[in-house]
Short mmCIF file of C-alpha atoms in Angstrom, two decimals:
data_model
loop_
_atom_site.label_atom_id
_atom_site.label_comp_id
_atom_site.label_asym_id
_atom_site.label_seq_id
_atom_site.Cartn_x
_atom_site.Cartn_y
_atom_site.Cartn_z
CA MET R 1 -40.50 -17.64 -25.28
CA ALA R 2 -39.08 -20.72 -23.60
CA ASN R 3 -37.81 -20.39 -20.07
CA PRO R 4 -34.04 -20.17 -19.69
CA SER R 5 -32.53 -23.55 -18.85
CA LEU R 6 -30.30 -24.52 -15.92
CA LEU R 7 -28.44 -27.78 -15.34
CA ILE R 8 -27.72 -28.42 -11.66
CA LEU R 9 -24.76 -30.64 -10.85
CA ALA R 10 -24.75 -30.75 -7.04
CA GLY R 11 -21.73 -33.05 -6.84
CA ASP R 12 -20.20 -34.39 -3.65
CA GLY R 13 -19.82 -33.62 0.05
CA ILE R 14 -21.70 -30.47 1.02
CA GLY R 15 -22.57 -29.82 -2.64
CA PRO R 16 -26.10 -31.27 -2.44
CA GLU R 17 -26.79 -29.42 0.84
CA VAL R 18 -25.84 -25.97 -0.41
CA MET R 19 -27.50 -26.59 -3.77
CA ALA R 20 -30.78 -27.43 -2.01
CA GLU R 21 -30.86 -23.85 -0.72
CA VAL R 22 -30.13 -22.50 -4.20
CA LYS R 23 -33.07 -24.49 -5.58
CA LYS R 24 -35.34 -22.76 -3.04
CA ILE R 25 -34.10 -19.38 -4.28
CA ILE R 26 -34.66 -20.40 -7.93
CA SER R 27 -38.24 -21.41 -7.09
CA TRP R 28 -38.78 -18.09 -5.30
CA TYR R 29 -37.82 -16.16 -8.43
CA GLY R 30 -40.30 -18.18 -10.45
CA ASP R 31 -43.11 -17.71 -7.92
CA LYS R 32 -42.53 -14.09 -6.89
CA ARG R 33 -40.66 -12.40 -9.76
CA GLY R 34 -41.94 -14.21 -12.84
CA LEU R 35 -38.46 -15.53 -13.60
CA ALA R 36 -39.11 -19.21 -14.24
CA PHE R 37 -36.27 -21.55 -15.16
CA ASP R 38 -36.34 -25.00 -16.73
CA VAL R 39 -34.18 -26.89 -14.24
CA SER R 40 -32.66 -30.32 -14.82
CA GLU R 41 -30.27 -32.22 -12.55
CA ASP R 42 -27.49 -34.73 -13.08
CA LEU R 43 -24.34 -36.17 -11.51
CA VAL R 44 -20.72 -35.03 -11.49
CA GLY R 45 -17.55 -35.96 -9.62
CA GLY R 46 -17.58 -38.82 -7.16
CA ALA R 47 -21.37 -39.08 -7.34
CA ALA R 48 -21.09 -39.72 -11.09
CA TYR R 49 -18.24 -42.20 -10.61
CA ASP R 50 -20.33 -44.21 -8.15
CA VAL R 51 -23.05 -44.65 -10.79
CA HIS R 52 -21.25 -44.51 -14.13
CA GLY R 53 -17.61 -45.35 -13.34
CA VAL R 54 -16.54 -41.96 -14.71
CA PRO R 55 -16.63 -38.49 -13.09
CA LEU R 56 -18.78 -37.09 -15.90
CA ALA R 57 -20.95 -39.17 -18.23
CA ASP R 58 -21.02 -38.29 -21.92
CA ALA R 59 -24.78 -37.70 -21.71
CA THR R 60 -24.25 -35.19 -18.89
CA MET R 61 -21.58 -33.41 -20.91
CA ALA R 62 -24.01 -33.18 -23.81
CA LYS R 63 -26.66 -31.63 -21.53
CA ALA R 64 -24.14 -29.06 -20.29
CA GLN R 65 -23.49 -27.99 -23.87
CA GLU R 66 -27.20 -27.46 -24.52
CA VAL R 67 -28.38 -25.48 -21.47
CA ASP R 68 -28.10 -21.76 -20.85
CA ALA R 69 -26.03 -22.23 -17.68
CA VAL R 70 -24.63 -24.92 -15.40
CA LEU R 71 -24.74 -24.61 -11.60
CA LEU R 72 -22.15 -26.80 -9.87
CA GLY R 73 -21.89 -27.57 -6.15
CA ALA R 74 -18.55 -29.18 -5.33
CA VAL R 75 -16.63 -32.35 -6.21
CA GLY R 76 -14.27 -34.72 -4.45
CA GLY R 77 -13.77 -36.53 -1.17
CA PRO R 78 -11.29 -38.83 0.56
CA LYS R 79 -13.07 -42.02 -0.57
CA TYR R 80 -12.00 -41.19 -4.14
CA ASP R 81 -8.33 -40.49 -3.37
CA VAL R 82 -7.36 -44.04 -4.35
CA LEU R 83 -8.79 -43.71 -7.87
CA ASP R 84 -6.61 -43.41 -10.93
CA PHE R 85 -5.91 -39.78 -11.86
CA SER R 86 -7.97 -40.14 -15.05
CA VAL R 87 -11.20 -40.81 -13.12
CA LYS R 88 -10.76 -38.67 -10.02
CA PRO R 89 -13.82 -36.45 -9.30
CA GLU R 90 -11.95 -33.27 -10.29
CA ARG R 91 -11.54 -34.58 -13.84
CA GLY R 92 -15.28 -34.12 -14.33
CA LEU R 93 -15.00 -30.43 -13.49
CA LEU R 94 -11.97 -30.02 -15.76
CA ARG R 95 -13.79 -31.73 -18.61
CA LEU R 96 -16.70 -29.32 -18.29
CA ARG R 97 -14.35 -26.33 -18.42
CA LYS R 98 -12.39 -27.71 -21.36
CA GLU R 99 -15.19 -28.95 -23.61
CA MET R 100 -17.40 -25.91 -22.95
CA ASP R 101 -14.29 -23.77 -23.61
CA LEU R 102 -14.87 -21.65 -20.51
CA TYR R 103 -11.88 -19.39 -20.93
CA ALA R 104 -12.78 -16.51 -18.58
CA ASN R 105 -12.97 -17.29 -14.86
CA LEU R 106 -14.63 -14.53 -12.83
CA ARG R 107 -13.69 -14.47 -9.15
CA PRO R 108 -15.27 -11.62 -7.19
CA ALA R 109 -13.82 -10.66 -3.83
CA GLN R 110 -16.52 -8.78 -1.97
CA CYS R 111 -16.32 -8.00 1.73
CA PHE R 112 -19.69 -7.54 3.41
CA ASP R 113 -19.46 -4.92 6.14
CA ALA R 114 -20.83 -7.37 8.72
CA LEU R 115 -17.89 -9.71 8.06
CA ALA R 116 -15.06 -7.19 7.77
CA ASP R 117 -13.64 -8.33 11.12
CA PHE R 118 -13.10 -11.82 9.70
CA SER R 119 -10.33 -10.63 7.40
CA SER R 120 -6.76 -10.89 8.65
CA LEU R 121 -6.30 -7.30 7.44
CA LYS R 122 -7.45 -4.19 9.26
CA LYS R 123 -11.16 -3.51 8.94
CA ASP R 124 -10.72 -0.13 7.23
CA VAL R 125 -8.56 -1.79 4.54
CA VAL R 126 -11.20 -4.34 3.51
CA ALA R 127 -14.61 -2.95 4.55
CA GLY R 128 -16.63 -2.33 1.40
CA LEU R 129 -14.14 -4.18 -0.82
CA ASP R 130 -15.63 -5.17 -4.19
CA ILE R 131 -13.15 -6.30 -6.83
CA MET R 132 -13.30 -8.80 -9.69
CA ILE R 133 -10.43 -10.98 -10.85
CA VAL R 134 -10.73 -12.31 -14.41
CA ARG R 135 -8.46 -15.32 -14.81
CA GLU R 136 -7.72 -16.93 -18.18
CA LEU R 137 -8.76 -20.53 -17.60
CA THR R 138 -8.00 -22.76 -20.59
CA SER R 139 -4.42 -22.05 -21.62
CA GLY R 140 -1.09 -20.98 -20.13
CA VAL R 141 1.37 -23.08 -18.15
CA TYR R 142 -1.25 -25.57 -16.93
CA PHE R 143 -1.95 -26.70 -20.51
CA GLY R 144 1.20 -25.86 -22.51
CA THR R 145 3.45 -28.50 -24.05
CA PRO R 146 6.04 -29.90 -23.78
CA ARG R 147 5.44 -30.89 -20.19
CA GLY R 148 6.43 -33.78 -17.95
CA ILE R 149 9.25 -35.23 -15.87
CA THR R 150 12.23 -36.78 -17.66
CA THR R 151 15.33 -38.59 -16.41
CA GLN R 152 18.71 -37.38 -17.60
CA PRO R 153 21.61 -39.71 -18.59
CA ASP R 154 23.26 -38.94 -15.24
CA GLY R 155 20.15 -40.08 -13.36
CA SER R 156 18.96 -36.60 -12.36
CA ARG R 157 15.40 -35.62 -13.17
CA VAL R 158 13.98 -32.56 -14.92
CA GLY R 159 10.43 -31.23 -14.56
CA ILE R 160 9.13 -29.23 -17.52
CA ASN R 161 6.05 -27.03 -17.93
CA THR R 162 5.57 -24.62 -20.79
CA GLN R 163 3.84 -21.23 -20.66
CA VAL R 164 2.10 -20.69 -24.01
CA TYR R 165 -0.36 -17.97 -25.06
CA THR R 166 -1.65 -16.89 -28.46
CA THR R 167 -2.94 -13.52 -29.57
CA GLU R 168 -6.57 -14.64 -29.60
CA GLU R 169 -6.39 -16.41 -26.24
CA ILE R 170 -5.24 -13.17 -24.65
CA ARG R 171 -7.59 -10.89 -26.57
CA ARG R 172 -10.74 -12.84 -25.78
CA VAL R 173 -10.17 -12.85 -22.01
CA ALA R 174 -9.18 -9.17 -22.17
CA ARG R 175 -12.50 -8.42 -23.88
CA SER R 176 -14.30 -10.19 -21.02
CA ALA R 177 -12.48 -8.01 -18.49
CA PHE R 178 -13.13 -4.74 -20.33
CA GLY R 179 -16.79 -5.65 -20.83
CA LEU R 180 -17.14 -6.33 -17.11
CA ALA R 181 -15.42 -3.08 -16.23
CA ARG R 182 -17.97 -1.13 -18.27
CA ARG R 183 -20.68 -2.58 -16.01
CA ARG R 184 -18.72 -1.71 -12.86
CA ASN R 185 -16.28 1.19 -12.30
CA ASN R 186 -14.72 1.23 -15.79
CA LYS R 187 -11.20 0.36 -14.65
CA VAL R 188 -8.98 -2.62 -15.57
CA CYS R 189 -5.55 -3.57 -14.24
CA SER R 190 -3.72 -6.21 -16.29
CA MET R 191 -1.13 -8.27 -14.39
CA GLU R 192 1.75 -10.31 -15.85
CA LYS R 193 5.55 -10.58 -15.65
CA ALA R 194 6.60 -8.73 -18.78
CA ASN R 195 9.92 -7.92 -17.13
CA VAL R 196 11.12 -11.54 -17.24
CA MET R 197 8.72 -13.54 -19.49
CA GLU R 198 8.15 -13.27 -23.24
CA SER R 199 4.60 -14.51 -22.72
CA GLY R 200 4.19 -11.57 -20.33
CA ILE R 201 5.38 -9.14 -23.00
CA LEU R 202 2.86 -10.58 -25.47
CA TRP R 203 0.13 -10.46 -22.79
CA ARG R 204 0.78 -6.77 -22.10
CA GLU R 205 0.91 -5.85 -25.81
CA GLU R 206 -2.29 -7.72 -26.70
CA VAL R 207 -4.29 -6.38 -23.75
CA GLN R 208 -3.15 -2.89 -24.75
CA TRP R 209 -4.24 -3.58 -28.35
CA VAL R 210 -7.75 -4.61 -27.24
CA HIS R 211 -7.98 -1.47 -25.11
CA ASP R 212 -6.78 0.91 -27.82
CA ASN R 213 -8.89 -0.58 -30.61
CA GLU R 214 -12.07 -1.71 -28.85
CA TYR R 215 -12.38 -0.26 -25.31
CA PRO R 216 -10.61 3.13 -25.28
CA ASP R 217 -13.19 4.46 -22.79
CA VAL R 218 -12.06 2.03 -20.06
CA GLU R 219 -9.12 3.04 -17.89
CA LEU R 220 -6.27 0.51 -18.30
CA SER R 221 -3.16 0.05 -16.19
CA HIS R 222 -0.47 -2.63 -16.21
CA MET R 223 1.24 -4.15 -13.17
CA TYR R 224 3.74 -6.93 -12.58
CA ALA R 225 1.93 -9.82 -10.89
CA ASP R 226 4.26 -9.96 -7.88
CA ASN R 227 3.63 -6.28 -7.21
CA GLY R 228 -0.07 -6.99 -7.74
CA ALA R 229 -0.02 -9.55 -4.94
CA MET R 230 1.60 -6.99 -2.64
CA GLN R 231 -0.88 -4.27 -3.63
CA LEU R 232 -3.84 -6.60 -3.00
CA VAL R 233 -2.71 -6.87 0.61
CA ARG R 234 -1.53 -3.25 0.91
CA ARG R 235 -4.44 -1.35 -0.67
CA PRO R 236 -6.96 -3.69 -2.32
CA LYS R 237 -9.63 -1.07 -2.93
CA GLN R 238 -7.45 0.62 -5.57
CA PHE R 239 -8.60 -2.15 -7.98
CA ASP R 240 -11.86 -2.72 -9.83
CA VAL R 241 -11.27 -5.47 -12.44
CA ILE R 242 -7.98 -7.39 -12.58
CA VAL R 243 -7.22 -9.50 -15.66
CA THR R 244 -4.41 -12.01 -15.62
CA ASP R 245 -3.24 -15.38 -16.92
CA ASN R 246 -4.03 -18.86 -15.65
CA LEU R 247 -1.14 -19.30 -13.21
CA PHE R 248 -1.11 -15.79 -11.76
CA GLY R 249 -4.91 -15.79 -11.66
CA ASP R 250 -4.89 -18.97 -9.62
CA VAL R 251 -2.56 -17.39 -7.05
CA LEU R 252 -3.98 -13.87 -6.99
CA SER R 253 -7.63 -14.94 -6.74
CA ASP R 254 -6.92 -17.06 -3.67
CA CYS R 255 -4.99 -14.16 -2.15
CA ALA R 256 -7.96 -11.86 -2.80
CA ALA R 257 -10.36 -14.48 -1.46
CA MET R 258 -8.85 -14.34 1.99
CA LEU R 259 -9.16 -10.56 2.12
CA THR R 260 -12.88 -11.21 2.65
CA GLY R 261 -12.31 -13.56 5.58
CA SER R 262 -14.19 -16.69 4.51
CA LEU R 263 -13.99 -18.99 1.49
CA GLY R 264 -17.56 -19.99 2.31
CA MET R 265 -18.69 -16.61 1.00
CA LEU R 266 -17.11 -16.60 -2.44
CA PRO R 267 -18.81 -17.46 -5.75
CA SER R 268 -17.30 -17.80 -9.20
CA ALA R 269 -18.30 -17.87 -12.85
CA SER R 270 -16.57 -19.46 -15.82
CA LEU R 271 -17.67 -18.00 -19.14
CA GLY R 272 -17.05 -18.87 -22.78
CA ALA R 273 -18.07 -17.63 -26.20
CA PRO R 274 -21.66 -16.55 -26.92
CA MET R 275 -24.09 -19.23 -28.04
CA ALA R 276 -26.65 -18.80 -30.81
CA ASN R 277 -29.05 -17.10 -28.38
CA GLY R 278 -26.40 -14.55 -27.37
CA ARG R 279 -25.85 -15.97 -23.90
CA PRO R 280 -22.31 -17.07 -23.08
CA LYS R 281 -21.43 -20.66 -22.37
CA ALA R 282 -21.40 -20.55 -18.59
CA MET R 283 -20.81 -22.51 -15.40
CA TYR R 284 -21.27 -21.06 -11.91
CA GLU R 285 -19.82 -22.59 -8.75
CA PRO R 286 -18.75 -21.68 -5.22
CA VAL R 287 -15.01 -21.38 -4.60
CA HIS R 288 -15.11 -23.67 -1.56
CA GLY R 289 -14.55 -27.41 -1.82
CA SER R 290 -16.74 -30.36 -0.94
CA ALA R 291 -15.83 -30.20 2.80
CA PRO R 292 -16.51 -33.92 3.43
CA ASP R 293 -15.71 -33.49 7.13
CA ILE R 294 -18.96 -31.57 7.69
CA ALA R 295 -21.12 -33.13 4.95
CA GLY R 296 -24.58 -34.16 6.11
CA GLN R 297 -24.35 -32.22 9.37
CA GLY R 298 -26.23 -29.06 8.38
CA LYS R 299 -23.15 -26.93 9.07
CA ALA R 300 -22.31 -25.85 5.52
CA ASN R 301 -22.58 -22.21 4.52
CA PRO R 302 -24.81 -21.98 1.40
CA ILE R 303 -24.06 -18.31 0.68
CA ALA R 304 -21.26 -18.86 -1.84
CA CYS R 305 -23.48 -21.18 -3.87
CA ILE R 306 -26.41 -18.73 -3.65
CA LEU R 307 -24.12 -15.89 -4.74
CA SER R 308 -23.04 -18.05 -7.68
CA PHE R 309 -26.69 -18.11 -8.76
CA ALA R 310 -26.74 -14.31 -8.36
CA MET R 311 -23.82 -14.19 -10.79
CA ALA R 312 -25.86 -16.35 -13.21
CA LEU R 313 -28.72 -13.87 -12.98
CA ARG R 314 -26.34 -11.04 -13.83
CA TYR R 315 -24.07 -12.52 -16.48
CA SER R 316 -26.18 -15.20 -18.20
CA PHE R 317 -29.71 -13.84 -17.91
CA ASP R 318 -29.23 -10.06 -17.91
CA GLN R 319 -31.08 -9.71 -14.61
CA GLY R 320 -28.68 -7.37 -12.85
CA ASP R 321 -31.37 -5.77 -10.69
CA GLU R 322 -32.54 -9.16 -9.44
CA ALA R 323 -28.95 -10.22 -8.77
CA THR R 324 -28.52 -7.08 -6.68
CA ARG R 325 -31.77 -7.89 -4.84
CA LEU R 326 -30.38 -11.30 -3.88
CA GLU R 327 -27.01 -9.88 -2.83
CA LYS R 328 -28.71 -7.24 -0.67
CA ALA R 329 -30.90 -9.89 0.95
CA ILE R 330 -27.75 -11.78 1.95
CA GLU R 331 -26.18 -8.55 3.23
CA THR R 332 -29.29 -7.89 5.34
CA VAL R 333 -29.20 -11.36 6.88
CA LEU R 334 -25.52 -11.03 7.77
CA ALA R 335 -26.06 -7.54 9.21
CA ASP R 336 -28.72 -9.08 11.48
CA GLY R 337 -26.04 -11.32 12.96
CA VAL R 338 -27.22 -14.58 11.38
CA ARG R 339 -24.26 -16.96 11.14
CA THR R 340 -23.45 -20.46 9.96
CA ALA R 341 -20.66 -22.17 11.91
CA ASP R 342 -17.85 -20.88 9.68
CA LEU R 343 -18.95 -17.28 10.30
CA MET R 344 -19.15 -17.45 14.09
CA GLY R 345 -16.53 -15.08 15.50
CA PRO R 346 -15.69 -13.69 18.94
CA GLU R 347 -18.60 -11.27 18.72
CA GLY R 348 -21.01 -14.19 18.51
CA GLY R 349 -24.21 -14.06 16.49
CA GLN R 350 -27.31 -16.11 15.84
CA PRO R 351 -26.11 -19.63 14.92
CA VAL R 352 -28.11 -21.29 12.16
CA SER R 353 -27.97 -24.45 10.07
CA THR R 354 -27.55 -24.61 6.30
CA THR R 355 -31.32 -24.83 5.83
CA GLU R 356 -32.05 -22.05 8.29
CA MET R 357 -29.62 -19.72 6.51
CA GLY R 358 -31.46 -20.38 3.25
CA ASP R 359 -34.78 -19.66 4.95
CA LYS R 360 -33.47 -16.39 6.40
CA ILE R 361 -32.36 -15.26 2.93
CA LEU R 362 -35.77 -16.18 1.51
CA ALA R 363 -37.41 -14.10 4.23
CA ALA R 364 -35.19 -11.14 3.35
CA LEU R 365 -36.14 -11.56 -0.31
CA ASN R 366 -39.81 -11.50 0.63
CA ALA R 367 -39.21 -8.35 2.67
CA SER R 368 -37.62 -6.71 -0.39
CA LEU R 369 -40.85 -6.85 -2.39
#
């Protein structure tokens, strides 16, 4: 059988630096675990604009549609702020999501014990936290029409955005959440605003339908999204999988991210419908941005990007045990006090560069054999 294929789009800023460490991990799996990947690389974001005049070339988009998974670093930087909106680096990322139809965004919030003190919440509230937020990514108020800003006859202006969801858009992301829950602790909480929004009523009814007809074995609860935000801060470990719409998912996932103490630690996956080989359309990327202020200085934390590859192992390649091996290697390194600059707290630690952190994780992987 052919090796599974990966397209690496390192992007801008610290993207190439953190992706270099991921490439070392990918090579390790080929050399030591017999998991070889066919890896290709291309440009996205500002790097693509510099060469092609667009943030994503058509040929690159075509490659993304053909491979088993895309690994993305980060896009953007101040040098591109003057560009027209249509060719800003972020448009390349949005095009990938749209044309690959990546409708389910998976945002884990996992707090490693060694970093529990970094959270702004009490250690006992977040230590051991491991939740997953599934955000609908391709519909809702960010895409609904009509939208825009219009001027009234009296000179005043009106801004309009429209929240729109269909039965199938809700059901397919609900299926993603229930399927994930079966692989975790078998519990889903659906969040919306059914008390004040018709789209929220539809969301609640359709998620309930998927549960009753397809996943009756999974525990399902419903919660208003504003209460969900409060509960994430009050008692986050009550949740396992949270499924919600595009707008609320955007807000709630960032809220959950800070429970862990560092954006540099958080991966994500964006998944679509299964391809002919059964694997989902998929793109994996760290939550952090391109951090141009530290680019090229060896200060970037590669862990979020490495954890994004761990998510690829689990959700694209059905290698859950190997994903766990990689996650435990990272946990071991952190427990030993190894720290990139963003993880250095009052208690100190062993300061390392981006490359040195990657090497420490490789050493922990070797020790796991």
